Short mmCIF file of C-alpha atoms in Angstrom, two decimals:
data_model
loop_
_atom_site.label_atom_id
_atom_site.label_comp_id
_atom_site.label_asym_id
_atom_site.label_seq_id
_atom_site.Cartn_x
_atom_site.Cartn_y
_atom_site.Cartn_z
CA UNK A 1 15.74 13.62 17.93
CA UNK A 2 12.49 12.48 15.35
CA UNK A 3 9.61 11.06 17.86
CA UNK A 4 10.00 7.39 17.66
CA UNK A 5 6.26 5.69 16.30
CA UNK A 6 5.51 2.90 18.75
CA UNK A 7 4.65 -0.76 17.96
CA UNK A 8 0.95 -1.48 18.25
CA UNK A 9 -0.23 2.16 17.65
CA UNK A 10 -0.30 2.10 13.63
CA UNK A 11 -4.10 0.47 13.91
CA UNK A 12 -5.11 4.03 15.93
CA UNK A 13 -7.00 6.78 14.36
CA UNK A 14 -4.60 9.30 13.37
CA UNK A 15 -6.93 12.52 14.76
CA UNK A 16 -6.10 10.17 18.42
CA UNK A 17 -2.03 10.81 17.34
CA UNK A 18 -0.37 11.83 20.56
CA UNK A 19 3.65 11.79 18.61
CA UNK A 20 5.05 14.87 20.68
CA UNK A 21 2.56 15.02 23.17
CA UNK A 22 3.29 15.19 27.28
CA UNK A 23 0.64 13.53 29.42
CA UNK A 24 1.07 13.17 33.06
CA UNK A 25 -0.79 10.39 35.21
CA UNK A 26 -1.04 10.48 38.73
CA UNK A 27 -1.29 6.94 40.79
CA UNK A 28 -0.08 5.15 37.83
CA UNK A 29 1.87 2.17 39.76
CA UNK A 30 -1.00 0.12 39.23
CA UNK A 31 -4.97 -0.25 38.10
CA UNK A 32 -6.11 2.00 36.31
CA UNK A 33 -3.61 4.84 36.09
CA UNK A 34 -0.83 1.77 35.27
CA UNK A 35 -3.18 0.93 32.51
CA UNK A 36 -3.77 4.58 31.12
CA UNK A 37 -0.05 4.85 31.00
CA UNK A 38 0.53 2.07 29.26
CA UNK A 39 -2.42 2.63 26.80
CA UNK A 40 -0.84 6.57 26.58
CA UNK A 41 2.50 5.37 25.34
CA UNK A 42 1.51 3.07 22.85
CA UNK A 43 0.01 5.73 21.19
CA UNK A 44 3.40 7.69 20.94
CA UNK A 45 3.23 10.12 23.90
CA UNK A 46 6.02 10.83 26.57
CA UNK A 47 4.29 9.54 29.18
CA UNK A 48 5.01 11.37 32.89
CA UNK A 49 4.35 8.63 36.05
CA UNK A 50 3.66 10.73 38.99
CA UNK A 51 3.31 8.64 41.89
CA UNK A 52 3.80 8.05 45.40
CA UNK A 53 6.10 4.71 45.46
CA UNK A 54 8.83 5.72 42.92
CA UNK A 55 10.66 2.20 42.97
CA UNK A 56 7.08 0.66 42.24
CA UNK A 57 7.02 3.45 39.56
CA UNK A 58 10.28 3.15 37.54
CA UNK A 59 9.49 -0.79 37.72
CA UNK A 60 6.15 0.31 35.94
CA UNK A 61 8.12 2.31 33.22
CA UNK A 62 10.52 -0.27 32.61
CA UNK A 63 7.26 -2.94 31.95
CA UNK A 64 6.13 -0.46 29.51
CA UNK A 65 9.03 -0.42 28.26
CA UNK A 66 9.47 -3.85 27.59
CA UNK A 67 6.25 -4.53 26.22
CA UNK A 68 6.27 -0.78 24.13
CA UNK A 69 9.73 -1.27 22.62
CA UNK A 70 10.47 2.76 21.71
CA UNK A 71 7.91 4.16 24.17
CA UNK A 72 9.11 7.37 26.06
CA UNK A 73 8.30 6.91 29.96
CA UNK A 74 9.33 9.16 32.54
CA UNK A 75 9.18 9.13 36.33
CA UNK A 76 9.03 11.67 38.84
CA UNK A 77 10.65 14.32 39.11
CA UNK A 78 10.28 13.81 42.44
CA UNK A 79 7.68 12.00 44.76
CA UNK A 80 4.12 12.53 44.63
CA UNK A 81 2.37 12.27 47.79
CA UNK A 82 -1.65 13.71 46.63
CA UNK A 83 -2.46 13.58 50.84
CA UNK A 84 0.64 16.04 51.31
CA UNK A 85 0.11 19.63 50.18
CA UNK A 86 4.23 19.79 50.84
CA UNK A 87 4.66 16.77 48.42
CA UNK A 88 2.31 18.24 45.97
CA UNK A 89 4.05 22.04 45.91
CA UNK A 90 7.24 20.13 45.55
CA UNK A 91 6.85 18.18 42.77
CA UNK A 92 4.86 21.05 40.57
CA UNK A 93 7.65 22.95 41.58
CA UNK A 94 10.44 20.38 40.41
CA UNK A 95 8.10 20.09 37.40
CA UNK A 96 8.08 23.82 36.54
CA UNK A 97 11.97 23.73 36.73
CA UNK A 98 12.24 21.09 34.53
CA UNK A 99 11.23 23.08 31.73
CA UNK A 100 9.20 20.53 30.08
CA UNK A 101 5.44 21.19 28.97
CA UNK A 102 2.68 19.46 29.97
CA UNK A 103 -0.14 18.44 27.33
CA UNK A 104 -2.52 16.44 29.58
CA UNK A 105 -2.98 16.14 33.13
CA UNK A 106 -5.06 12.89 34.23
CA UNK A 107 -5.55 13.43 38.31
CA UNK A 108 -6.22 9.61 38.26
CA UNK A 109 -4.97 8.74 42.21
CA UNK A 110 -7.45 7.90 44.36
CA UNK A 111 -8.68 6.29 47.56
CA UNK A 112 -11.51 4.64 49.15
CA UNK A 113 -11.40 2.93 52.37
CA UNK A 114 -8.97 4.37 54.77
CA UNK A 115 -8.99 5.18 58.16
CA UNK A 116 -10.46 8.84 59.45
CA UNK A 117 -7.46 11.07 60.17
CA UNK A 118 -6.42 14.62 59.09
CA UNK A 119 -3.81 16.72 57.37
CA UNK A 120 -1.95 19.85 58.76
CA UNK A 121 -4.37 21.75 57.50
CA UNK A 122 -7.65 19.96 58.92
CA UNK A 123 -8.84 18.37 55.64
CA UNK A 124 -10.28 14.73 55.59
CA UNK A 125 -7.24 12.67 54.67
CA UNK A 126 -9.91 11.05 51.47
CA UNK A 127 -10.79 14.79 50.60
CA UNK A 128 -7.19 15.56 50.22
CA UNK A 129 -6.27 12.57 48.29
CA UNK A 130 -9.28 12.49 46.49
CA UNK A 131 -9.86 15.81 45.92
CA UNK A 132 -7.96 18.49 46.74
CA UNK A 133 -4.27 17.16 45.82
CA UNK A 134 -5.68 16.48 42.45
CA UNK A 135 -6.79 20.59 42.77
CA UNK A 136 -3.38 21.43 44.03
CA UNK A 137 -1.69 19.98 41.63
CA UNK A 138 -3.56 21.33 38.82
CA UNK A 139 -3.32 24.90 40.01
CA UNK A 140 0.28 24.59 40.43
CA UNK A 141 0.51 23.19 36.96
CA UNK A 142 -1.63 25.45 35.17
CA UNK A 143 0.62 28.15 33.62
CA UNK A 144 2.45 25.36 32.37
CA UNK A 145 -0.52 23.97 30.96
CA UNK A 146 -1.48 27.29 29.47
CA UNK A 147 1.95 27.06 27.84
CA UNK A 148 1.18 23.90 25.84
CA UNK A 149 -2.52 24.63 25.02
CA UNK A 150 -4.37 23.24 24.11
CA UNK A 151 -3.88 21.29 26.69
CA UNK A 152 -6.36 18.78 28.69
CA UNK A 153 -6.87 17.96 32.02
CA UNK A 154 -9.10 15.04 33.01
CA UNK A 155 -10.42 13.81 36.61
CA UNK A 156 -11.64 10.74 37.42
CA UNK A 157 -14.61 10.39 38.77
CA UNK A 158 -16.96 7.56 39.41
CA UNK A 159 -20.58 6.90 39.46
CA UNK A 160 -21.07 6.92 42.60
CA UNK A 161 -20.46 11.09 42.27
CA UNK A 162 -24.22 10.27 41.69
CA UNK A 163 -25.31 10.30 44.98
CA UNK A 164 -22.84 12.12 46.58
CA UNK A 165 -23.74 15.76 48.30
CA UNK A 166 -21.70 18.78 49.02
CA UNK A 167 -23.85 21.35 51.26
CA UNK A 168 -21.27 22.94 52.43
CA UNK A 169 -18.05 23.37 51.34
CA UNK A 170 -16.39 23.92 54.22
CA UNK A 171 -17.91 21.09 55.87
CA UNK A 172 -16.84 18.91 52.52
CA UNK A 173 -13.33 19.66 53.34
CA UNK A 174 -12.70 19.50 56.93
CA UNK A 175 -15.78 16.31 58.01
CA UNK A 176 -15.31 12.84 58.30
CA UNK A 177 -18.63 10.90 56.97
CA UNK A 178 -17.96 7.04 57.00
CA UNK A 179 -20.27 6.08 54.01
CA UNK A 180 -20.76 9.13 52.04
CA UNK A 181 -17.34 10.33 51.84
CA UNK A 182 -15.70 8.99 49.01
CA UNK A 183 -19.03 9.95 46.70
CA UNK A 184 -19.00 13.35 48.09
CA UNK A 185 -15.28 13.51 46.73
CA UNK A 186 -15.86 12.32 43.05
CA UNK A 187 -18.45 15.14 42.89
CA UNK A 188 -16.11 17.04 43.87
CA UNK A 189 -13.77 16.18 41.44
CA UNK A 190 -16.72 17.13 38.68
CA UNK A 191 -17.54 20.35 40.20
CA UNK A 192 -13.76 20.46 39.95
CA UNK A 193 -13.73 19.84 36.54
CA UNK A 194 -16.45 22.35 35.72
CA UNK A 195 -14.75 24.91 36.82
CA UNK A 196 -11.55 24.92 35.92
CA UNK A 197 -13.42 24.40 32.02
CA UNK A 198 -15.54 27.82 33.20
CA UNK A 199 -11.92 29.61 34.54
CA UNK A 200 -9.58 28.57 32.29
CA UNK A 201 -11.66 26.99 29.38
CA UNK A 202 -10.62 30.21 27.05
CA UNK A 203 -7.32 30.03 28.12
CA UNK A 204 -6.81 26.87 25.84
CA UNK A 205 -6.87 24.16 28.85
CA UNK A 206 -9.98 22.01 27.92
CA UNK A 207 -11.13 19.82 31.06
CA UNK A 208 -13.52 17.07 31.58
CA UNK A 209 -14.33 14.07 34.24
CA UNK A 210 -14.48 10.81 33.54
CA UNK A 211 -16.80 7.26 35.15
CA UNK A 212 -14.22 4.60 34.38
CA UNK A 213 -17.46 2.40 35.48
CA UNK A 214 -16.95 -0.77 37.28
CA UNK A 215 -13.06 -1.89 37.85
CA UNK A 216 -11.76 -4.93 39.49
CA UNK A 217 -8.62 -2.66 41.28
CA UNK A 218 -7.38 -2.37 44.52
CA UNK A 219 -9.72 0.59 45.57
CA UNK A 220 -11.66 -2.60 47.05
CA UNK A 221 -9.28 -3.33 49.49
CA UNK A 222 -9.69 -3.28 53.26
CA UNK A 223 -13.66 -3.17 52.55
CA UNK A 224 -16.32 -5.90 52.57
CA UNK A 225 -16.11 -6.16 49.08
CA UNK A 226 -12.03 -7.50 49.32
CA UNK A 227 -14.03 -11.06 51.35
CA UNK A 228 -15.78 -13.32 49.57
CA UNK A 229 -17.93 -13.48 48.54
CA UNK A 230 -18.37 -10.12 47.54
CA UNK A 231 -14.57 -10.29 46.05
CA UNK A 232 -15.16 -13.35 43.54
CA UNK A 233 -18.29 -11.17 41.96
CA UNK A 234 -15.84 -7.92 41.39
CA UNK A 235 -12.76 -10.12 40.44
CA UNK A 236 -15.27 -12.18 37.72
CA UNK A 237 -18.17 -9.59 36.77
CA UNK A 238 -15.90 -6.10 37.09
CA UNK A 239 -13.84 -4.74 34.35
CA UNK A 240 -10.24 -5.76 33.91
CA UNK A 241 -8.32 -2.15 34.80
CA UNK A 242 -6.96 -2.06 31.29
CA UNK A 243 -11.19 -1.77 30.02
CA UNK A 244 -11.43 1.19 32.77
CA UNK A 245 -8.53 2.52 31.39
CA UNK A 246 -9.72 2.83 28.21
CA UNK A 247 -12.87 5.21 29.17
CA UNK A 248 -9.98 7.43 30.81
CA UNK A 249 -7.86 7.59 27.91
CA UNK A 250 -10.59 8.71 25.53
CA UNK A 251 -11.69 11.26 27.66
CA UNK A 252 -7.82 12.45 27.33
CA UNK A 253 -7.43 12.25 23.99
CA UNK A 254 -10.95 12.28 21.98
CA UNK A 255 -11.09 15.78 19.61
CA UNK A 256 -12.73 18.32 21.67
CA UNK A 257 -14.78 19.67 18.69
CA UNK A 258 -15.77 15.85 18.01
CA UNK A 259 -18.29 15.90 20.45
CA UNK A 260 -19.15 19.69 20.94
CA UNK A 261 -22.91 19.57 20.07
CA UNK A 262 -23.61 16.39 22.19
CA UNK A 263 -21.96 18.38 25.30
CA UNK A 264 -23.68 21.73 24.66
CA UNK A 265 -26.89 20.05 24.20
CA UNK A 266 -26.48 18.63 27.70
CA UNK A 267 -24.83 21.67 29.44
CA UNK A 268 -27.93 24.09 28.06
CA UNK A 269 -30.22 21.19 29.56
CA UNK A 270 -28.59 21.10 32.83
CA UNK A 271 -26.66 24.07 33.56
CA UNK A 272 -28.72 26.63 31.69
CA UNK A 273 -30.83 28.36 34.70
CA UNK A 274 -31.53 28.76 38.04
CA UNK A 275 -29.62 31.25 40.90
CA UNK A 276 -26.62 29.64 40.46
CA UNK A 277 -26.91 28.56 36.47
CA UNK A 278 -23.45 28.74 34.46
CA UNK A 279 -25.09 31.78 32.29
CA UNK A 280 -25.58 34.27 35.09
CA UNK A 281 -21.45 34.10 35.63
CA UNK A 282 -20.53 34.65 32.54
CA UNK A 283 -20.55 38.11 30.01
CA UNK A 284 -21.24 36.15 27.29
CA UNK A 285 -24.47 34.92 25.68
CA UNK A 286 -23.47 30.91 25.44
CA UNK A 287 -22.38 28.60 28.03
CA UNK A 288 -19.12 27.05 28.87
CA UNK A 289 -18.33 23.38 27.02
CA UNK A 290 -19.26 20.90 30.10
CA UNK A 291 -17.45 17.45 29.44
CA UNK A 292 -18.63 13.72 31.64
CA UNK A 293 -17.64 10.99 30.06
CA UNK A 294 -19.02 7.66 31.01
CA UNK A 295 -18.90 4.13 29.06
CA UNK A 296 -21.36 1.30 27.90
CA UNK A 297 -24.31 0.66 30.52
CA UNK A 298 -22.64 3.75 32.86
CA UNK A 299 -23.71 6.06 30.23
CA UNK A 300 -27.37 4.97 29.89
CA UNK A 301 -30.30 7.03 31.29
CA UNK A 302 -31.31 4.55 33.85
CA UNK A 303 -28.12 5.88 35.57
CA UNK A 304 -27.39 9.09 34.30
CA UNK A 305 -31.15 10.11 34.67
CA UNK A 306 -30.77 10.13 38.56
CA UNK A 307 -31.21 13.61 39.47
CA UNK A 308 -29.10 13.02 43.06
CA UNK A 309 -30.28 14.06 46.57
CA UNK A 310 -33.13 16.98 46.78
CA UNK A 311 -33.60 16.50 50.35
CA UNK A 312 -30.73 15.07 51.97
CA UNK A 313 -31.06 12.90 54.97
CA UNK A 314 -35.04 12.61 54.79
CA UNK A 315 -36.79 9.19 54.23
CA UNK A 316 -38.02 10.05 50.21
CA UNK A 317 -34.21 10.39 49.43
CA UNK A 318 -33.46 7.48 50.78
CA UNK A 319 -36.01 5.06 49.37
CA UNK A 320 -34.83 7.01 45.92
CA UNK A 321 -31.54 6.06 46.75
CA UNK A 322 -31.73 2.72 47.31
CA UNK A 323 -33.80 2.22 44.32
CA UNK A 324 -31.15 3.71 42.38
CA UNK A 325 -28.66 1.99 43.96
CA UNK A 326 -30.34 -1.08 42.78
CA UNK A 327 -30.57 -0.57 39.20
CA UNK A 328 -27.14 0.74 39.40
CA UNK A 329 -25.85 -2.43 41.09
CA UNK A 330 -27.62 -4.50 38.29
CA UNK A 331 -25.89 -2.34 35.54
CA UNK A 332 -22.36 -2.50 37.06
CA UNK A 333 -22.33 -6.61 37.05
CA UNK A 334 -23.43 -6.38 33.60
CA UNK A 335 -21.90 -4.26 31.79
CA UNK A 336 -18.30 -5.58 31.75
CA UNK A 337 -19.71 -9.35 30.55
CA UNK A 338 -21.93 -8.07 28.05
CA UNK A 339 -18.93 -5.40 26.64
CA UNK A 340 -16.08 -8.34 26.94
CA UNK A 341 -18.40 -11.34 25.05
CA UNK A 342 -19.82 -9.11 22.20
CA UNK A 343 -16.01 -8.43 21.36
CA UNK A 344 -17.13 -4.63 22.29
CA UNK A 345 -20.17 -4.71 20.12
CA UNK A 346 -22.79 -4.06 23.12
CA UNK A 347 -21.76 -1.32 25.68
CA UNK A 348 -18.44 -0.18 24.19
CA UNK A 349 -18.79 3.06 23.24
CA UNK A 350 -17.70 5.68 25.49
CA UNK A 351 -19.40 9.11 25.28
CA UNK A 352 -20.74 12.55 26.62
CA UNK A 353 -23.61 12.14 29.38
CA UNK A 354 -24.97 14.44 32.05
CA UNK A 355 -23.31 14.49 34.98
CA UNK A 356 -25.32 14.46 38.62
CA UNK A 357 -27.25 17.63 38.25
CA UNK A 358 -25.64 18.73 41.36
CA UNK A 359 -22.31 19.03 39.46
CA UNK A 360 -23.75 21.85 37.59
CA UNK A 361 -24.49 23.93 40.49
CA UNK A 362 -22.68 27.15 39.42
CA UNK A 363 -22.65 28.96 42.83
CA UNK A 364 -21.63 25.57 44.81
CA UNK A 365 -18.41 24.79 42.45
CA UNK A 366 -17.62 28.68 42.67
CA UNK A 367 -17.04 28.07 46.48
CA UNK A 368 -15.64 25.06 46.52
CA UNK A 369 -13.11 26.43 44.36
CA UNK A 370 -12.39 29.29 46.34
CA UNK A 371 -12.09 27.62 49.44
CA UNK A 372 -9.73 24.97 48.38
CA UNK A 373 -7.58 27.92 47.03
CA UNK A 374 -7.42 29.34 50.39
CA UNK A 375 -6.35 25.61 51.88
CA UNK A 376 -3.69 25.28 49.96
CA UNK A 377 -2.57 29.38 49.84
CA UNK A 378 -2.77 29.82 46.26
CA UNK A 379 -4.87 32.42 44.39
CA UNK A 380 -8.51 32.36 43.67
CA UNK A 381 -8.01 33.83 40.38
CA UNK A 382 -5.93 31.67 37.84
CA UNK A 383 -2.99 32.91 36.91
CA UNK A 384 -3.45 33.60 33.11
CA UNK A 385 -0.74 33.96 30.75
CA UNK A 386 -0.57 37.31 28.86
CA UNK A 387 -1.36 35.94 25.42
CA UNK A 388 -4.24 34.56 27.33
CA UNK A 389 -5.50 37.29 28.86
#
C-alpha cells in the first residue's frame, strides 16, 4: 500500500519529508511527547506511541487521528514502563519480533518530582526513569536501529542539565539527592547522547539531545511550582507543549549534514582536549559530530556560556549558581512571550549550541556508559551489525 500524504504537511520543507519513515516516542500520552507525535504524523511518518497507560495511549492515537485524517499511529506493542527494566526488555523484545524498523527513537518520558524509592536493582527510581530506561531501551533497540540507518535517536534534555553534576557514576545511579537529582539526570541523558554518537555514530545511528526550554506540562506537578502563584506564571509565561514540541521534532528530523560545521565548530571548542577529550579515544584524526539542540533565548550565550560546577559544593559555585540561575529564570519567562507575539520572528529558531561543558567529559560518559550496561546486563560493546562493522 502507497504511503498516504497527510493533510497539513504539504506547507513542510520537503528535505523534513518523513513518507515511510518509523519514529517511536516514549511518554507520548500527553505534553510534550503527545505533541511530538502529533507534529511527527502530520508530516507523514508511522508514528510508534510507547507509553506506560496504553488506554490513555490508543485514546491519543485516535485524537491524532481525527485531527490527521490518513495519519499512521501505532500503539504499543506492549506496555512501556521506563522505571521497570522488565517492562523495558519486554517491549524491545515484542518490538524486535514485530519485524518492523525503527527510523527514530525520541526517549522523551520523563519525571521530576516523585518520591525517593528504588528499583530491584538499587537505582534512584528518577535515574531509572529519567535516565537509564531511556538507555535500556536504546540498547535493546539498537540493531534494529542499525537496520534502518540512518537512523536517529534523540534525548530530551533540559537546561537545567546545566548545573547538574555527575562525580561519580556509581553514586549517579544508586543516590537519592532531593534538589539536584533531576539535573544530574538530563546530563545524563547528554553524556548519553554523546556516546552512543561516539559508539555507534559510524554505524549510521546519528544521535543528539535536545532543551525543549520552558513548557507549561505536567512535570510541574506535586512541586511548589503546581500552587499559585508560582502555577499562574508557568501556565501564562511557559510555552504551550505543542512550542516545546517543536524544538524536539527538529532535532529528529533536521538534515544531519545541514548543520555539520556549526556542530564541529563547537565539539573542537569543547571536546577537543584534556585527559578525557573525545580525540584521545578515537584512531582517527577528527572528532565525533556532537549534536545539543536548544531554541530561541535557551540557545543564547548568556545560558549556554555557563561552564557548570568546577568545585562542587563550595561557596564560589554556589554564588555562580545562583547568579546563573537568575539570568536563566529571566530568560525562561521571556522567551515563550517574545517567540508567541513576534509570530516566531524573535527567538524561533532552533539550533546547535554547546552543551554544559561537563557533557563533553570523554572519560566520565565512558563510565557512565559502562556501568549502566552492567545494571541492566547487557554488553558494554554495541552490538554492530556486520555491514557495520
Amino acid at each position: 500500500m502507497a504511503p498516504v500524504r497527510v493533510r497539513g504537511a504539504s506547507n513542510l520543507p520537503a528535505e523534513w519529508d518523513l513518507i515511510g519513515r518509523r519514529v517511536m516516542v516514549t511518554g507520548a500520552t500527553n505534553g510534550i511527547g503527545k505533541e511530538a507525535a502529533r507534529q511527527l504524523a502530520a508530516r507523514g511518518a508511522t508514528v510508534v506511541l510507547a507509553c506506560r497507560n496504553l488506554p490513555a495511549a490508543e485514546r491519543v492515537a485516535e485524537e491524532i487521528r481525527q485531527q490527521h485524517p490518513g495519519a499512521s499511529v501505532e500503539v504499543g506493542p506492549t506496555q512501556l514502563d521506563l522505571g521497570s527494566l522488565e517492562s523495558v526488555r519486554g517491549f524491545a523484545e515484542a518490538y524486535r519480533k514485530s519485524g518492523k524498523g525503527l527510523d527514530v527513537l525520541i526517549n522523551n518520558a520523563g519525571a521530576n518530582y516523585c518520591k525517593e524509592s528504588y528499583t530491584p536493582e538499587g537505582v534512584g527510581a528518577l535515574c531509572q526513569i529519567n535516565y537509564l530506561g531511556p538507555y535500556a531501551l536504546t540498547r535493546e533497540l539498537e540493531e534494529t536501529l542499525q537496520r534502518s540507518a540512518p537512523a536517529r535517536v534523540v534525548n530530551v534534555s533540559s537546561v537545567t542539565h546545566r548545573y547538574g553534576w555527575i562525580g561519580d557514576p556509581a553514586k549517579f545511579l544508586s543516590s537519592w539527592r532531593p534538589g539536584s537529582y533531576y539535573p544530574s539526570t538530563k546530563l545524563a541523558n547528554a553524556l548519553f547522547a554523546f556516546e552512543l554518537q561516539l559508539r555507534l555514530g559510524e554505524a549510521g545511528i546519528q544521535s543528539c539531545a535536545v532543551d525543549p526550554g520552558g513548557v507549561s506540562t505536567n512535570i510541574w506537578q506535586n512541586s511548589a511550582f503546581d500552587q499559585p502563584p508560582l502555577s499562574y506564571v508557568i501556565r501564562n509565561m511557559y510555552a504551550p507543549p505543542s512550542d516545546g514540541a517543536a524544538a524536539v521534532v527538529h532535532a529528529a528530523t533536521v538534515p544531519w549534514g545541514k548543520e555539520h560545521k556549526a556542530a564541529a565548530d563547537i565539539t573542537r571548542r569543547w571536546a577537543g582536549g584534556g585527559s578525557g577529550g573525545l580525540r584521545r579515544r578515537r584512531a582517527a584524526p577528527t572528532l565525533p559530530d556532537l549534536r545539543f539542540y536548544a531554541r530561541g533565548l535557551f540557545a543564547s550565550p548568556a545560558i549556554t556560556s555557563w561552564r557548570g560546577a568546577v568545585e562542587p559544593g563550595s561557596l564560589a559555585d554556589q554564588l555562580r549558581s545562583y547568579l546563573w540561575g537568575g539570568v536563566a529564570v529571566v530568560h525562561s519567562l521571556l522567551d515563550w512571550p517574545l517567540r508567541n507575539l513576534s509570530g516566531g520572528w524573535l527567538a524561533g529558531e532552533t539550533r546547535v549550541v554547546p552543551a554544559a561543558p561537563l557533557a563533553y567529559d570523554a572519560a566520565l560518559a565512558s563510565h557512565l556508559w559502562d556501568l549502566s550496561a552492567d545494571v541492566c546486563k547487557l554488553p558494554r560493546q554495541p552490538r554492530l551489525l556486520k555491514s557495520a562493522q
